[in-house]
Amino acid sequence: MKAVFRHELAGYFTGLTGYVFGAFLLLFGGIYTMVICLNAGSANYEYVLTNLAFLFLIVVPVLTMGAIAQEKRQKTDQLLYSLPLSMTGVTLGKYLAMLVVFLLPVGILCLYPILLSAFGSIYLPAVFSTAVGFLFLGAALLSVGLFLSSLTESQGVAAGLCFVVLLVCYFLPDLTGYFSTSALASFAAFTAVVLLVGLIFRLMTQNTPVSVALIAVLEIALLLGYVLGGDSFAGLFPTLVEKLSLFDRFYDFAEGIFDVTTLVYFGTVILVFLFLTVQSLEKRRWSA
C-alpha cells in the first residue's frame, strides 16, 4: 500500500493534476472569501466553505477520473495484479494519495479565518466545525469517484459519469419535491432501486442466476413490507432520499450543528465505495 501511495502521490505532482486541483480550490476560496467576508463584511467564513462545496462537481471528477481508468487503458493494471499486493492495499493507496492532494489546499483554506480573526470577530469553532464537515464530504465524494473510475477504461467516461452522479446528488433534495408521496409511488421507486442494485451486482460479478435471486429476495422483502406496512410507505421514498443526500447533510454544519451521526454516515459511504472499488478490481483481476 505504501508503494502505491507514494507512486500515486508523486504522479499527481509530477504532472499538473495536483497543482490544478489545489489552485482551483484556492482561487475560488479566495474569491468567495473576498466577496462574502471582505466586501459584504460578513464574519461567517463557514459560508465560504458551503459555497465551495459546489466545486466538488468539477474537481472530484478531474482528480479521480484517471486513478484506475488510466491504469486500465494503458494496461499497467496488469502489473498491479501480478505483484504480491492485495486489491485492498491498491485501493487504499490510491485513495489516500487523492485524500492528501485534497487536504493540502483545504488546510490552506483553514488558515484564512485565522488571518481574518485578526481584523474582526470570527467564531472559529463554527468555522472549523464546518471545515470538518467539508473534509468528510470531500472524502466521501472522492471514494465515489474512485469507484466510478474502476468501472471503465476511459478517463472521459469516468469523469462524465462522476459529474452526472455528483450533479444528481447535489440536486437530490430539490428533486424529492417532484416525487409523489403516495405509498404506491414509494413502492414503485424502491422497486426501481432493487432492479438497479441487481444490475450493478450483475455487472460486477457476471453471475446472472445470483443476481436474479438477489433481486427476487429483495423484491419479496419489499412487497411484504408494503403489504404489512401499508400507509407507512406514504412519502417514505422522498424522505429517505433527502436524508441520504451528502450535500444536504453537510449544510447542517454551516448552521452550527455538529452532527456526529452525519460524520458516521460520511464514513460509511467511504467504506462502502472503497469496498465496491476493491470488488471491481478483484473482478477484473480474476477475469484477466
CSV table of C-alpha atoms in Angstrom, one decimal:
chain,number,residue,atom,x,y,z
A,1,MET,CA,0.0,0.0,0.0
A,2,LYS,CA,2.8,2.4,0.8
A,3,ALA,CA,4.4,1.9,-2.6
A,4,VAL,CA,1.2,2.6,-4.4
A,5,PHE,CA,0.5,5.6,-2.2
A,6,ARG,CA,4.0,7.1,-2.9
A,7,HIS,CA,3.7,6.4,-6.6
A,8,GLU,CA,0.2,7.9,-6.9
A,9,LEU,CA,1.1,11.0,-4.8
A,10,ALA,CA,4.2,11.6,-6.9
A,11,GLY,CA,2.2,11.2,-10.1
A,12,TYR,CA,-0.2,14.0,-9.0
A,13,PHE,CA,2.6,16.4,-8.5
A,14,THR,CA,4.8,15.3,-11.3
A,15,GLY,CA,2.0,16.2,-13.7
A,16,LEU,CA,-0.4,19.1,-13.5
A,17,THR,CA,-3.4,17.4,-11.8
A,18,GLY,CA,-2.4,18.1,-8.2
A,19,TYR,CA,-1.4,21.7,-8.9
A,20,VAL,CA,-4.5,22.5,-11.0
A,21,PHE,CA,-6.8,20.9,-8.3
A,22,GLY,CA,-5.2,22.9,-5.5
A,23,ALA,CA,-5.0,26.1,-7.5
A,24,PHE,CA,-8.7,25.8,-8.5
A,25,LEU,CA,-9.9,25.4,-4.9
A,26,LEU,CA,-7.6,28.1,-3.6
A,27,LEU,CA,-8.6,30.5,-6.4
A,28,PHE,CA,-12.3,30.2,-5.7
A,29,GLY,CA,-11.7,30.0,-2.0
A,30,GLY,CA,-10.1,33.4,-2.3
A,31,ILE,CA,-12.8,34.8,-4.5
A,32,TYR,CA,-15.6,33.7,-2.1
A,33,THR,CA,-13.6,35.0,0.9
A,34,MET,CA,-13.3,38.4,-0.7
A,35,VAL,CA,-17.0,38.5,-1.8
A,36,ILE,CA,-18.5,37.1,1.4
A,37,CYS,CA,-16.1,38.2,4.2
A,38,LEU,CA,-14.4,41.3,2.9
A,39,ASN,CA,-16.8,43.1,0.5
A,40,ALA,CA,-20.0,42.1,2.3
A,41,GLY,CA,-18.4,42.4,5.8
A,42,SER,CA,-19.7,39.0,7.0
A,43,ALA,CA,-17.9,37.2,9.8
A,44,ASN,CA,-19.4,33.9,8.7
A,45,TYR,CA,-16.4,32.2,7.0
A,46,GLU,CA,-18.4,28.9,7.1
A,47,TYR,CA,-20.5,30.3,4.2
A,48,VAL,CA,-17.3,30.3,2.1
A,49,LEU,CA,-17.0,26.6,2.6
A,50,THR,CA,-20.7,25.9,1.8
A,51,ASN,CA,-20.3,27.8,-1.5
A,52,LEU,CA,-17.1,25.9,-2.3
A,53,ALA,CA,-19.0,22.6,-2.0
A,54,PHE,CA,-20.5,23.2,-5.4
A,55,LEU,CA,-16.9,23.0,-6.9
A,56,PHE,CA,-16.8,19.3,-5.9
A,57,LEU,CA,-18.9,18.6,-9.0
A,58,ILE,CA,-15.9,19.8,-11.1
A,59,VAL,CA,-12.8,19.0,-9.1
A,60,VAL,CA,-13.7,15.5,-7.9
A,61,PRO,CA,-14.2,14.1,-11.5
A,62,VAL,CA,-10.9,15.7,-12.6
A,63,LEU,CA,-9.0,14.3,-9.6
A,64,THR,CA,-10.4,10.8,-9.8
A,65,MET,CA,-11.0,10.1,-13.5
A,66,GLY,CA,-7.5,8.7,-14.1
A,67,ALA,CA,-7.0,6.9,-10.8
A,68,ILE,CA,-7.9,3.5,-12.2
A,69,ALA,CA,-9.3,4.1,-15.7
A,70,GLN,CA,-5.9,5.3,-16.9
A,71,GLU,CA,-4.3,2.1,-15.5
A,72,LYS,CA,-6.8,0.0,-17.5
A,73,ARG,CA,-6.3,2.0,-20.7
A,74,GLN,CA,-2.5,1.7,-20.5
A,75,LYS,CA,-2.7,-1.9,-19.3
A,76,THR,CA,-0.5,-1.1,-16.4
A,77,ASP,CA,-3.2,-2.5,-14.1
A,78,GLN,CA,-1.9,-6.0,-15.2
A,79,LEU,CA,1.4,-5.2,-13.4
A,80,LEU,CA,-0.6,-4.5,-10.2
A,81,TYR,CA,-2.4,-7.8,-10.5
A,82,SER,CA,0.9,-9.7,-10.9
A,83,LEU,CA,2.5,-8.1,-7.8
A,84,PRO,CA,2.1,-9.5,-4.3
A,85,LEU,CA,-0.4,-6.8,-3.5
A,86,SER,CA,-3.9,-7.1,-2.3
A,87,MET,CA,-6.6,-5.1,-4.2
A,88,THR,CA,-7.5,-3.6,-0.8
A,89,GLY,CA,-3.9,-2.2,-0.5
A,90,VAL,CA,-4.0,-0.9,-4.0
A,91,THR,CA,-7.4,0.8,-3.5
A,92,LEU,CA,-6.3,2.3,-0.1
A,93,GLY,CA,-3.0,3.6,-1.6
A,94,LYS,CA,-4.8,5.3,-4.4
A,95,TYR,CA,-7.5,6.7,-2.2
A,96,LEU,CA,-5.1,8.1,0.4
A,97,ALA,CA,-3.0,9.8,-2.2
A,98,MET,CA,-6.1,11.6,-3.5
A,99,LEU,CA,-7.0,12.4,0.0
A,100,VAL,CA,-3.6,14.1,0.6
A,101,VAL,CA,-3.9,16.1,-2.6
A,102,PHE,CA,-7.4,17.2,-1.3
A,103,LEU,CA,-6.2,18.0,2.2
A,104,LEU,CA,-3.3,20.3,1.2
A,105,PRO,CA,-5.5,23.2,-0.3
A,106,VAL,CA,-8.2,22.7,2.4
A,107,GLY,CA,-5.5,23.1,5.1
A,108,ILE,CA,-4.5,26.4,3.5
A,109,LEU,CA,-8.2,27.5,3.3
A,110,CYS,CA,-8.4,26.8,7.1
A,111,LEU,CA,-5.7,29.5,7.7
A,112,TYR,CA,-7.9,32.2,6.1
A,113,PRO,CA,-10.4,32.6,9.1
A,114,ILE,CA,-7.4,32.7,11.5
A,115,LEU,CA,-5.9,35.6,9.5
A,116,LEU,CA,-9.4,37.3,9.3
A,117,SER,CA,-9.9,37.0,13.0
A,118,ALA,CA,-7.0,39.5,13.5
A,119,PHE,CA,-9.2,42.1,11.8
A,120,GLY,CA,-12.6,41.2,13.2
A,121,SER,CA,-14.7,38.8,15.3
A,122,ILE,CA,-15.0,35.4,13.8
A,123,TYR,CA,-16.5,32.5,15.7
A,124,LEU,CA,-13.7,29.9,15.0
A,125,PRO,CA,-15.5,26.9,16.5
A,126,ALA,CA,-18.3,27.2,13.9
A,127,VAL,CA,-15.8,27.7,11.1
A,128,PHE,CA,-13.7,24.6,12.0
A,129,SER,CA,-16.9,22.6,12.6
A,130,THR,CA,-17.9,23.4,9.0
A,131,ALA,CA,-14.3,22.6,7.9
A,132,VAL,CA,-14.6,19.1,9.4
A,133,GLY,CA,-17.9,18.5,7.5
A,134,PHE,CA,-16.2,19.9,4.3
A,135,LEU,CA,-13.3,17.4,4.7
A,136,PHE,CA,-15.7,14.5,5.3
A,137,LEU,CA,-17.9,15.5,2.3
A,138,GLY,CA,-14.9,15.7,0.0
A,139,ALA,CA,-13.5,12.4,1.3
A,140,ALA,CA,-16.9,10.7,0.6
A,141,LEU,CA,-17.2,12.1,-2.9
A,142,LEU,CA,-13.6,11.1,-3.7
A,143,SER,CA,-14.5,7.5,-2.8
A,144,VAL,CA,-17.5,7.6,-5.1
A,145,GLY,CA,-15.3,9.0,-7.9
A,146,LEU,CA,-12.6,6.3,-7.3
A,147,PHE,CA,-15.3,3.6,-7.7
A,148,LEU,CA,-16.7,5.0,-10.9
A,149,SER,CA,-13.1,5.2,-12.3
A,150,SER,CA,-12.8,1.5,-11.7
A,151,LEU,CA,-15.8,0.7,-14.0
A,152,THR,CA,-14.3,2.0,-17.2
A,153,GLU,CA,-11.1,2.3,-19.2
A,154,SER,CA,-11.9,5.8,-20.5
A,155,GLN,CA,-11.0,8.8,-18.4
A,156,GLY,CA,-13.5,10.9,-20.2
A,157,VAL,CA,-16.3,8.4,-19.5
A,158,ALA,CA,-15.2,8.2,-15.8
A,159,ALA,CA,-15.2,12.0,-15.5
A,160,GLY,CA,-18.6,12.3,-17.2
A,161,LEU,CA,-20.2,9.6,-15.2
A,162,CYS,CA,-18.8,11.0,-11.9
A,163,PHE,CA,-20.1,14.5,-12.8
A,164,VAL,CA,-23.6,13.2,-13.5
A,165,VAL,CA,-23.7,11.2,-10.3
A,166,LEU,CA,-22.5,14.1,-8.2
A,167,LEU,CA,-24.8,16.5,-10.0
A,168,VAL,CA,-27.8,14.3,-9.2
A,169,CYS,CA,-26.6,14.0,-5.6
A,170,TYR,CA,-26.2,17.8,-5.4
A,171,PHE,CA,-29.8,18.5,-6.5
A,172,LEU,CA,-31.3,15.5,-4.8
A,173,PRO,CA,-33.1,17.5,-2.1
A,174,ASP,CA,-34.7,19.6,-4.8
A,175,LEU,CA,-35.7,16.6,-6.9
A,176,THR,CA,-37.5,15.0,-4.0
A,177,GLY,CA,-40.1,17.7,-4.2
A,178,TYR,CA,-41.2,16.2,-7.6
A,179,PHE,CA,-41.8,12.7,-6.1
A,180,SER,CA,-45.3,11.5,-5.3
A,181,THR,CA,-45.9,10.9,-1.6
A,182,SER,CA,-48.3,8.1,-2.2
A,183,ALA,CA,-47.5,4.6,-0.8
A,184,LEU,CA,-47.7,3.0,-4.3
A,185,ALA,CA,-45.2,5.6,-5.7
A,186,SER,CA,-42.7,4.8,-2.9
A,187,PHE,CA,-43.1,1.1,-3.6
A,188,ALA,CA,-42.5,1.6,-7.3
A,189,ALA,CA,-39.4,3.8,-6.6
A,190,PHE,CA,-38.0,1.2,-4.2
A,191,THR,CA,-38.6,-1.5,-6.9
A,192,ALA,CA,-36.6,0.5,-9.3
A,193,VAL,CA,-33.8,0.8,-6.8
A,194,VAL,CA,-33.9,-3.0,-6.3
A,195,LEU,CA,-33.5,-3.6,-10.0
A,196,LEU,CA,-30.6,-1.1,-10.1
A,197,VAL,CA,-28.9,-2.9,-7.3
A,198,GLY,CA,-29.4,-6.2,-9.1
A,199,LEU,CA,-28.0,-4.7,-12.3
A,200,ILE,CA,-24.9,-3.4,-10.6
A,201,PHE,CA,-24.3,-6.7,-8.9
A,202,ARG,CA,-24.7,-8.5,-12.3
A,203,LEU,CA,-22.1,-6.1,-13.9
A,204,MET,CA,-19.6,-6.7,-11.1
A,205,THR,CA,-20.0,-10.4,-10.7
A,206,GLN,CA,-21.1,-11.5,-14.2
A,207,ASN,CA,-23.3,-14.0,-12.3
A,208,THR,CA,-26.9,-13.8,-13.7
A,209,PRO,CA,-28.6,-16.5,-11.5
A,210,VAL,CA,-27.3,-15.0,-8.3
A,211,SER,CA,-28.2,-11.5,-9.5
A,212,VAL,CA,-31.8,-12.6,-10.3
A,213,ALA,CA,-32.0,-14.4,-6.9
A,214,LEU,CA,-30.8,-11.2,-5.1
A,215,ILE,CA,-33.5,-9.2,-6.9
A,216,ALA,CA,-36.2,-11.7,-6.1
A,217,VAL,CA,-35.3,-11.8,-2.4
A,218,LEU,CA,-35.2,-8.0,-2.1
A,219,GLU,CA,-38.4,-7.6,-4.0
A,220,ILE,CA,-40.2,-10.2,-1.9
A,221,ALA,CA,-39.0,-8.4,1.3
A,222,LEU,CA,-40.1,-5.1,-0.2
A,223,LEU,CA,-43.5,-6.5,-1.1
A,224,LEU,CA,-44.0,-7.9,2.4
A,225,GLY,CA,-43.1,-4.5,3.9
A,226,TYR,CA,-45.6,-2.8,1.5
A,227,VAL,CA,-48.4,-5.2,2.3
A,228,LEU,CA,-47.9,-5.2,6.0
A,229,GLY,CA,-46.8,-1.6,6.4
A,230,GLY,CA,-49.4,-0.1,4.2
A,231,ASP,CA,-49.6,3.6,5.0
A,232,SER,CA,-46.1,3.7,6.4
A,233,PHE,CA,-44.8,3.7,2.8
A,234,ALA,CA,-46.5,7.0,2.1
A,235,GLY,CA,-43.8,9.6,1.5
A,236,LEU,CA,-41.1,7.2,2.6
A,237,PHE,CA,-39.0,7.2,-0.5
A,238,PRO,CA,-38.6,11.0,-0.9
A,239,THR,CA,-38.0,11.4,2.8
A,240,LEU,CA,-35.3,8.7,2.8
A,241,VAL,CA,-33.7,10.1,-0.4
A,242,GLU,CA,-33.5,13.5,1.2
A,243,LYS,CA,-31.9,12.1,4.3
A,244,LEU,CA,-29.3,10.3,2.2
A,245,SER,CA,-28.2,13.5,0.4
A,246,LEU,CA,-24.5,14.1,1.1
A,247,PHE,CA,-24.6,17.8,0.3
A,248,ASP,CA,-27.7,18.5,2.3
A,249,ARG,CA,-26.2,16.8,5.4
A,250,PHE,CA,-23.1,18.9,5.0
A,251,TYR,CA,-25.0,22.2,5.1
A,252,ASP,CA,-26.2,21.4,8.7
A,253,PHE,CA,-22.6,22.1,9.8
A,254,ALA,CA,-22.8,25.7,8.5
A,255,GLU,CA,-25.9,26.2,10.6
A,256,GLY,CA,-23.9,25.4,13.7
A,257,ILE,CA,-25.0,21.8,14.0
A,258,PHE,CA,-22.0,19.4,14.6
A,259,ASP,CA,-23.8,16.1,14.0
A,260,VAL,CA,-21.7,13.1,14.7
A,261,THR,CA,-24.2,10.8,13.0
A,262,THR,CA,-23.5,12.8,9.8
A,263,LEU,CA,-19.8,12.1,10.1
A,264,VAL,CA,-20.6,8.4,10.7
A,265,TYR,CA,-22.8,8.5,7.6
A,266,PHE,CA,-19.9,10.0,5.5
A,267,GLY,CA,-17.5,7.4,6.9
A,268,THR,CA,-20.0,4.6,5.9
A,269,VAL,CA,-20.2,6.0,2.4
A,270,ILE,CA,-16.4,6.0,2.2
A,271,LEU,CA,-16.2,2.4,3.4
A,272,VAL,CA,-19.0,1.2,1.1
A,273,PHE,CA,-17.5,2.7,-2.1
A,274,LEU,CA,-13.9,1.6,-1.2
A,275,PHE,CA,-15.3,-1.9,-0.8
A,276,LEU,CA,-17.1,-1.7,-4.1
A,277,THR,CA,-13.8,-0.5,-5.7
A,278,VAL,CA,-11.9,-3.4,-4.3
A,279,GLN,CA,-14.6,-5.8,-5.7
A,280,SER,CA,-14.4,-4.2,-9.1
A,281,LEU,CA,-10.6,-4.6,-9.2
A,282,GLU,CA,-10.9,-8.2,-7.9
A,283,LYS,CA,-13.4,-9.0,-10.7
A,284,ARG,CA,-11.0,-7.7,-13.4
A,285,ARG,CA,-8.0,-9.4,-11.7
A,286,TRP,CA,-9.6,-12.8,-12.0
A,287,SER,CA,-11.1,-12.3,-15.4
A,288,ALA,CA,-7.9,-11.0,-16.9
